XYZ file of C-alpha atoms in Angstrom:
400
model
C 10.519 -26.386 9.066
C 9.519 -23.155 7.332
C 12.618 -23.049 5.133
C 14.333 -19.966 6.563
C 16.930 -19.302 9.255
C 17.489 -16.586 11.826
C 19.464 -13.725 10.356
C 19.550 -9.917 10.297
C 15.902 -9.796 9.203
C 14.452 -12.895 10.821
C 13.933 -13.916 14.448
C 12.212 -16.967 15.947
C 10.436 -17.163 19.283
C 8.782 -20.277 20.682
C 6.183 -18.196 22.519
C 5.264 -14.609 23.318
C 7.947 -13.253 25.641
C 8.235 -10.152 27.806
C 11.059 -8.624 25.759
C 9.213 -8.721 22.422
C 9.367 -4.930 22.160
C 13.193 -5.052 22.247
C 13.197 -7.196 19.088
C 10.646 -4.941 17.384
C 12.740 -1.864 18.241
C 15.890 -3.537 16.910
C 14.240 -4.145 13.533
C 12.713 -0.656 13.423
C 16.123 0.903 14.019
C 17.786 -1.157 11.272
C 16.215 -2.452 8.043
C 12.993 -4.042 9.238
C 12.330 -7.765 9.328
C 10.071 -10.560 10.527
C 9.481 -12.079 13.951
C 7.901 -15.536 14.055
C 6.197 -16.664 17.255
C 5.644 -20.408 17.501
C 8.946 -21.353 15.799
C 11.992 -22.780 17.590
C 15.615 -21.709 17.052
C 16.083 -24.335 14.313
C 13.141 -23.093 12.287
C 10.807 -25.907 13.340
C 7.114 -25.070 13.753
C 6.155 -25.904 17.332
C 2.828 -24.096 17.023
C 0.765 -22.028 19.421
C -2.146 -23.166 21.513
C -3.324 -19.642 22.180
C -6.564 -18.116 21.009
C -5.025 -16.517 17.931
C -7.399 -13.533 17.824
C -6.650 -12.789 21.462
C -2.912 -13.272 20.900
C -2.905 -10.839 17.982
C -4.655 -8.190 20.066
C -2.210 -8.746 22.909
C 0.824 -8.453 20.632
C -0.579 -5.367 18.896
C -1.322 -3.637 22.214
C 2.109 -4.578 23.567
C 3.940 -3.097 20.577
C 1.868 0.091 20.403
C 1.931 0.792 24.117
C 5.605 -0.044 24.725
C 7.466 1.786 21.956
C 8.156 5.430 21.130
C 7.814 7.221 18.697
C 4.513 5.910 17.310
C 4.811 2.679 15.334
C 1.309 2.768 13.838
C 1.486 1.711 10.203
C 4.940 0.171 10.639
C 4.007 -3.410 11.519
C 1.551 -6.144 10.540
C 0.376 -9.379 12.121
C -0.466 -12.518 10.177
C -1.507 -15.982 11.383
C 0.107 -18.770 9.342
C -0.227 -22.549 9.521
C 1.980 -25.513 8.663
C 1.318 -29.184 9.429
C -1.861 -28.161 11.299
C 0.195 -25.961 13.620
C -0.490 -22.235 13.779
C 2.153 -19.583 14.284
C 2.251 -15.797 14.209
C 4.289 -13.670 11.808
C 5.050 -10.054 12.747
C 6.263 -8.009 9.779
C 8.174 -4.868 10.791
C 9.172 -2.070 8.419
C 12.249 0.071 8.731
C 11.302 3.050 10.882
C 11.917 6.628 9.860
C 11.673 8.269 13.281
C 14.754 6.513 14.615
C 15.939 5.859 17.190
C 12.900 3.969 18.488
C 13.027 3.130 22.170
C 11.053 1.703 25.079
C 8.353 4.129 26.088
C 9.044 6.131 29.217
C 12.779 5.368 29.304
C 13.986 8.004 26.870
C 16.651 7.525 24.197
C 19.260 5.691 26.275
C 21.414 2.584 25.736
C 19.045 0.703 28.067
C 16.024 1.335 25.833
C 17.418 1.578 22.279
C 18.261 -1.614 20.368
C 19.472 -2.432 16.874
C 19.698 -5.624 14.846
C 23.256 -6.922 14.391
C 23.409 -10.230 12.542
C 20.891 -12.526 14.188
C 20.895 -10.762 17.575
C 19.574 -7.576 19.134
C 22.237 -5.270 20.566
C 22.041 -2.181 22.761
C 22.905 1.037 20.953
C 25.655 3.264 22.319
C 25.081 6.968 22.888
C 27.046 7.977 19.805
C 24.787 5.930 17.505
C 21.665 7.106 19.316
C 22.655 10.744 18.839
C 23.629 10.136 15.195
C 20.257 8.559 14.400
C 18.393 11.317 16.154
C 20.232 13.990 14.157
C 19.557 12.173 10.913
C 15.880 11.600 11.649
C 14.031 12.129 8.404
C 14.327 15.798 7.658
C 11.613 15.765 5.022
C 9.048 13.703 6.916
C 5.566 14.756 5.828
C 4.473 15.179 9.408
C 7.259 17.723 9.981
C 6.379 19.829 6.929
C 3.875 22.608 7.616
C 0.782 22.541 5.409
C 0.609 25.428 2.911
C -2.943 25.943 4.180
C -4.210 25.943 7.748
C -7.972 26.209 7.038
C -8.336 22.455 6.510
C -11.436 20.303 6.924
C -11.745 16.510 6.792
C -15.406 15.743 6.094
C -14.717 13.138 3.385
C -12.031 11.395 5.417
C -14.303 11.178 8.446
C -17.042 9.647 6.286
C -14.619 6.997 5.021
C -13.562 6.182 8.584
C -17.164 6.048 9.814
C -18.054 3.655 6.976
C -15.331 1.303 8.234
C -16.824 1.346 11.728
C -14.367 3.714 13.406
C -15.606 5.978 16.180
C -14.832 9.533 15.057
C -14.043 11.452 18.231
C -12.758 14.918 19.008
C -9.119 13.740 18.861
C -9.488 12.260 15.361
C -6.929 14.624 13.818
C -4.451 14.177 16.664
C -4.648 10.385 16.444
C -3.795 10.562 12.751
C -0.797 12.812 13.542
C -2.018 15.801 11.523
C -0.010 18.351 13.532
C 3.580 19.496 13.623
C 5.298 19.852 16.982
C 4.214 23.478 17.187
C 0.551 22.604 16.668
C 0.139 23.519 12.992
C -1.419 21.291 10.334
C 1.268 19.274 8.553
C 1.558 18.015 4.982
C -0.140 14.714 5.853
C -3.215 16.698 6.847
C -2.943 18.749 3.665
C -2.921 15.645 1.444
C -5.947 14.154 3.207
C -7.996 17.347 3.566
C -11.210 18.062 1.650
C -9.471 20.766 -0.401
C -5.864 21.037 -1.542
C -3.914 21.754 -4.702
C -2.745 18.189 -5.290
C -3.729 17.013 -8.763
C -3.408 13.431 -10.025
C -3.665 13.067 -13.793
C -4.559 10.036 -15.901
C -3.575 10.339 -19.570
C -4.715 8.204 -22.499
C -2.766 8.186 -25.775
C -3.763 7.046 -29.264
C -0.539 5.173 -30.000
C 2.315 3.521 -28.136
C 4.035 6.837 -27.353
C 3.031 10.264 -26.061
C 2.718 11.977 -29.453
C -1.093 11.995 -29.616
C -3.008 12.640 -26.414
C -6.589 11.369 -26.680
C -7.934 11.988 -23.200
C -6.674 13.671 -20.060
C -8.417 13.171 -16.737
C -7.631 15.107 -13.593
C -8.476 13.793 -10.131
C -7.450 16.196 -7.454
C -8.093 19.214 -5.270
C -9.630 16.770 -2.786
C -8.639 14.221 -0.167
C -5.927 11.884 -1.450
C -8.171 8.980 -0.428
C -11.015 10.294 -2.579
C -8.618 10.856 -5.494
C -7.351 7.286 -5.087
C -10.860 5.864 -5.354
C -11.440 7.926 -8.510
C -8.216 6.765 -10.140
C -9.056 3.138 -9.280
C -12.497 3.544 -10.835
C -10.890 4.877 -14.022
C -8.621 1.835 -14.191
C -11.621 -0.431 -13.625
C -13.672 1.121 -16.434
C -10.724 1.125 -18.870
C -10.266 -2.625 -18.381
C -12.041 -3.769 -21.563
C -13.021 -7.382 -22.218
C -11.587 -9.307 -25.178
C -12.861 -12.652 -26.461
C -12.235 -15.450 -28.937
C -14.340 -18.384 -30.081
C -12.679 -21.683 -29.274
C -14.960 -24.673 -29.862
C -16.864 -25.749 -27.848
C -16.571 -22.670 -25.652
C -16.097 -18.952 -25.823
C -13.021 -17.607 -24.022
C -12.896 -14.157 -22.489
C -10.130 -12.153 -20.855
C -9.734 -8.564 -19.627
C -7.044 -6.203 -20.918
C -5.206 -6.545 -17.622
C -5.525 -8.163 -14.228
C -7.352 -5.476 -12.259
C -6.458 -6.901 -8.830
C -2.735 -6.668 -9.579
C -3.036 -3.265 -11.264
C -5.022 -1.990 -8.283
C -2.028 -2.830 -6.080
C 0.279 -1.023 -8.505
C -1.880 2.112 -8.400
C -2.189 2.198 -4.610
C 1.533 1.517 -4.095
C 2.354 4.408 -6.415
C 0.151 6.771 -4.430
C 0.921 5.754 -0.863
C 4.695 5.378 -1.410
C 5.159 8.408 -3.649
C 7.689 10.967 -2.427
C 5.208 13.781 -1.849
C 7.937 16.063 -0.517
C 8.924 16.676 -4.152
C 5.340 17.876 -4.843
C 5.298 15.579 -7.904
C 2.237 13.289 -7.889
C 2.438 9.792 -9.396
C 1.721 9.531 -13.127
C -0.832 7.186 -14.738
C -0.817 6.565 -18.500
C -2.743 4.379 -20.962
C -1.166 3.568 -24.350
C -2.657 1.417 -27.103
C -0.531 -1.582 -26.077
C 0.198 -1.074 -22.378
C -0.413 0.923 -19.212
C 2.284 2.661 -17.206
C 2.351 3.861 -13.605
C 5.224 6.017 -12.363
C 5.864 7.077 -8.767
C 8.555 9.475 -7.614
C 11.225 8.746 -5.040
C 12.868 5.529 -6.221
C 13.891 2.664 -3.946
C 15.147 3.590 -0.494
C 18.938 3.471 -0.412
C 18.871 0.735 2.255
C 17.302 -1.787 -0.142
C 18.397 -3.452 -3.366
C 16.101 -3.973 -6.344
C 15.949 -7.687 -5.562
C 14.990 -7.027 -1.943
C 12.301 -4.623 -3.106
C 10.856 -7.276 -5.426
C 10.871 -9.762 -2.550
C 8.617 -7.432 -0.570
C 11.258 -5.821 1.632
C 10.596 -2.115 1.862
C 9.767 0.615 4.303
C 6.789 2.944 3.935
C 8.075 6.321 2.814
C 4.970 7.882 4.301
C 4.014 5.850 7.407
C 1.249 8.311 8.334
C -0.374 7.835 4.924
C 0.177 4.088 5.136
C -1.645 4.026 8.472
C -4.709 5.785 6.958
C -4.750 3.566 3.862
C -4.546 0.501 6.101
C -7.346 1.730 8.350
C -9.536 2.158 5.267
C -8.491 -1.285 3.958
C -6.950 0.122 0.797
C -3.726 -1.711 1.667
C -3.225 -4.907 3.647
C -0.026 -6.373 5.027
C 3.311 -4.640 4.560
C 5.175 -5.884 1.502
C 2.395 -8.219 0.308
C 1.287 -5.844 -2.459
C 4.468 -6.480 -4.454
C 4.103 -10.231 -4.023
C 0.479 -10.144 -5.199
C 1.487 -8.174 -8.296
C 4.272 -10.632 -9.118
C 1.868 -13.574 -8.883
C 0.251 -12.194 -12.040
C 3.140 -10.482 -13.811
C 6.862 -11.031 -14.263
C 9.234 -8.770 -12.344
C 10.333 -7.292 -15.681
C 7.294 -4.966 -15.443
C 9.344 -2.935 -12.915
C 11.782 -0.336 -14.205
C 13.998 1.394 -11.653
C 15.489 4.866 -12.010
C 17.409 7.043 -9.524
C 14.412 9.242 -8.796
C 11.345 7.194 -9.716
C 9.923 3.720 -10.283
C 7.870 2.838 -13.350
C 5.590 -0.184 -13.803
C 4.771 -1.063 -17.413
C 2.120 -3.743 -18.093
C 1.323 -5.039 -21.582
C -2.329 -5.631 -22.423
C -3.728 -9.154 -22.796
C -4.939 -8.899 -26.386
C -3.055 -11.352 -28.595
C -5.532 -13.390 -30.689
C -8.499 -12.156 -28.654
C -10.872 -9.600 -30.171
C -12.675 -6.649 -28.633
C -16.179 -7.679 -27.509
C -18.656 -4.894 -28.218
C -21.553 -6.573 -26.431
C -19.806 -7.116 -23.102
C -18.133 -3.710 -23.101
C -21.330 -1.911 -24.095
C -22.986 -3.639 -21.168
C -20.104 -2.480 -18.939
C -20.584 1.074 -20.162
C -24.283 0.897 -19.379
C -23.558 -0.400 -15.872
C -20.923 2.290 -15.316
C -22.768 5.312 -16.609
C -26.396 4.447 -15.889
C -26.074 3.538 -12.244
C -29.165 5.603 -11.409
C -31.490 3.256 -13.353
C -33.872 1.231 -11.221
C -33.716 -2.570 -11.137
C -36.569 -3.008 -13.627
C -34.886 -0.733 -16.174
C -31.569 -2.504 -15.688
C -33.317 -5.862 -16.115
C -34.872 -4.804 -19.425
C -31.502 -3.649 -20.773
C -29.826 -6.873 -19.641
C -32.554 -8.945 -21.352
C -32.133 -6.987 -24.609
C -28.378 -7.486 -24.537
C -28.786 -11.199 -23.781
C -31.247 -11.749 -26.638
C -29.079 -9.736 -29.033
C -26.015 -11.764 -28.087
C -27.895 -15.070 -28.493
C -29.017 -14.319 -32.076
């Protein structure tokens, strides 16, 4: 058994069935959830004999081609294994373009479903109409870009580097247009030029009284700005060391893999409709990352920390997934909490702050290692021979 039961957010299927899209729609129209294929009704792993790569493609195609509106960026597939038996997990986020329905059938009780307890129920016309009226008013794709002279050279380069074929309908596929054919706010955020500025501040003490450094990454594609912010967090991650016979112990200021997830989550889930970008701050004892928007009202803090959430910006999520900046839905939080306690999260009505203490303790700053890091960071244009000479000098100096 996998230790869970069927409920409002979990459904088991022994094999891939024809009505899979009905279950996906039911979760999209409610609070999201997980569908497990290869598990019986009692939670026992029966396993799948399918070619798992082929099965994943089939499931993905079935979901994308059978459901309206677009569900790109709203689901993930993951192959899991227990007792040498493989099964498929489909993670589905709460949708924001509700009501979702079977493609080609319109928004009718025969094509709209919703999760009620552990079953999928047909929606009545009243609920369908209510959901349609309440469809996210501030969705980024419905907000007209403040500029219409947008270009996407950087974004196309990133996509090409990941092996995507950049065709003439590139912008349409990424849903860069409003219903009346104008560039939307998603396009604006990802364009080569915009007025979105992301700042990284560094303070001398443990409060904001003395600002030491202020970096600004913006006026460019949000993807490009993200890479720049991540690079800043990588270079700020100094190495500390202590001598403990018979070995020398080293540790970084913070776990970069976990902090990387924090940074990306703050950017991709930020409520950009407020026009407030996320905030990144370094203090002498900690780092803090704040994103605007807070937890969606449908989820509790505990559910959020368990990985249950819905992408506030599914169009952005889709791009960040395509470029492999994010992986499976909800797994970022779980990866962060493998390294840090959930107390790093601080929840407020209008924003979420993550505060991470540095790993210093009895360790001391290592000049040699960090000087070498600085050389690698800022002298990247040196040829291999020059880099080798510098490395040899540092090694000999450290050995004396």
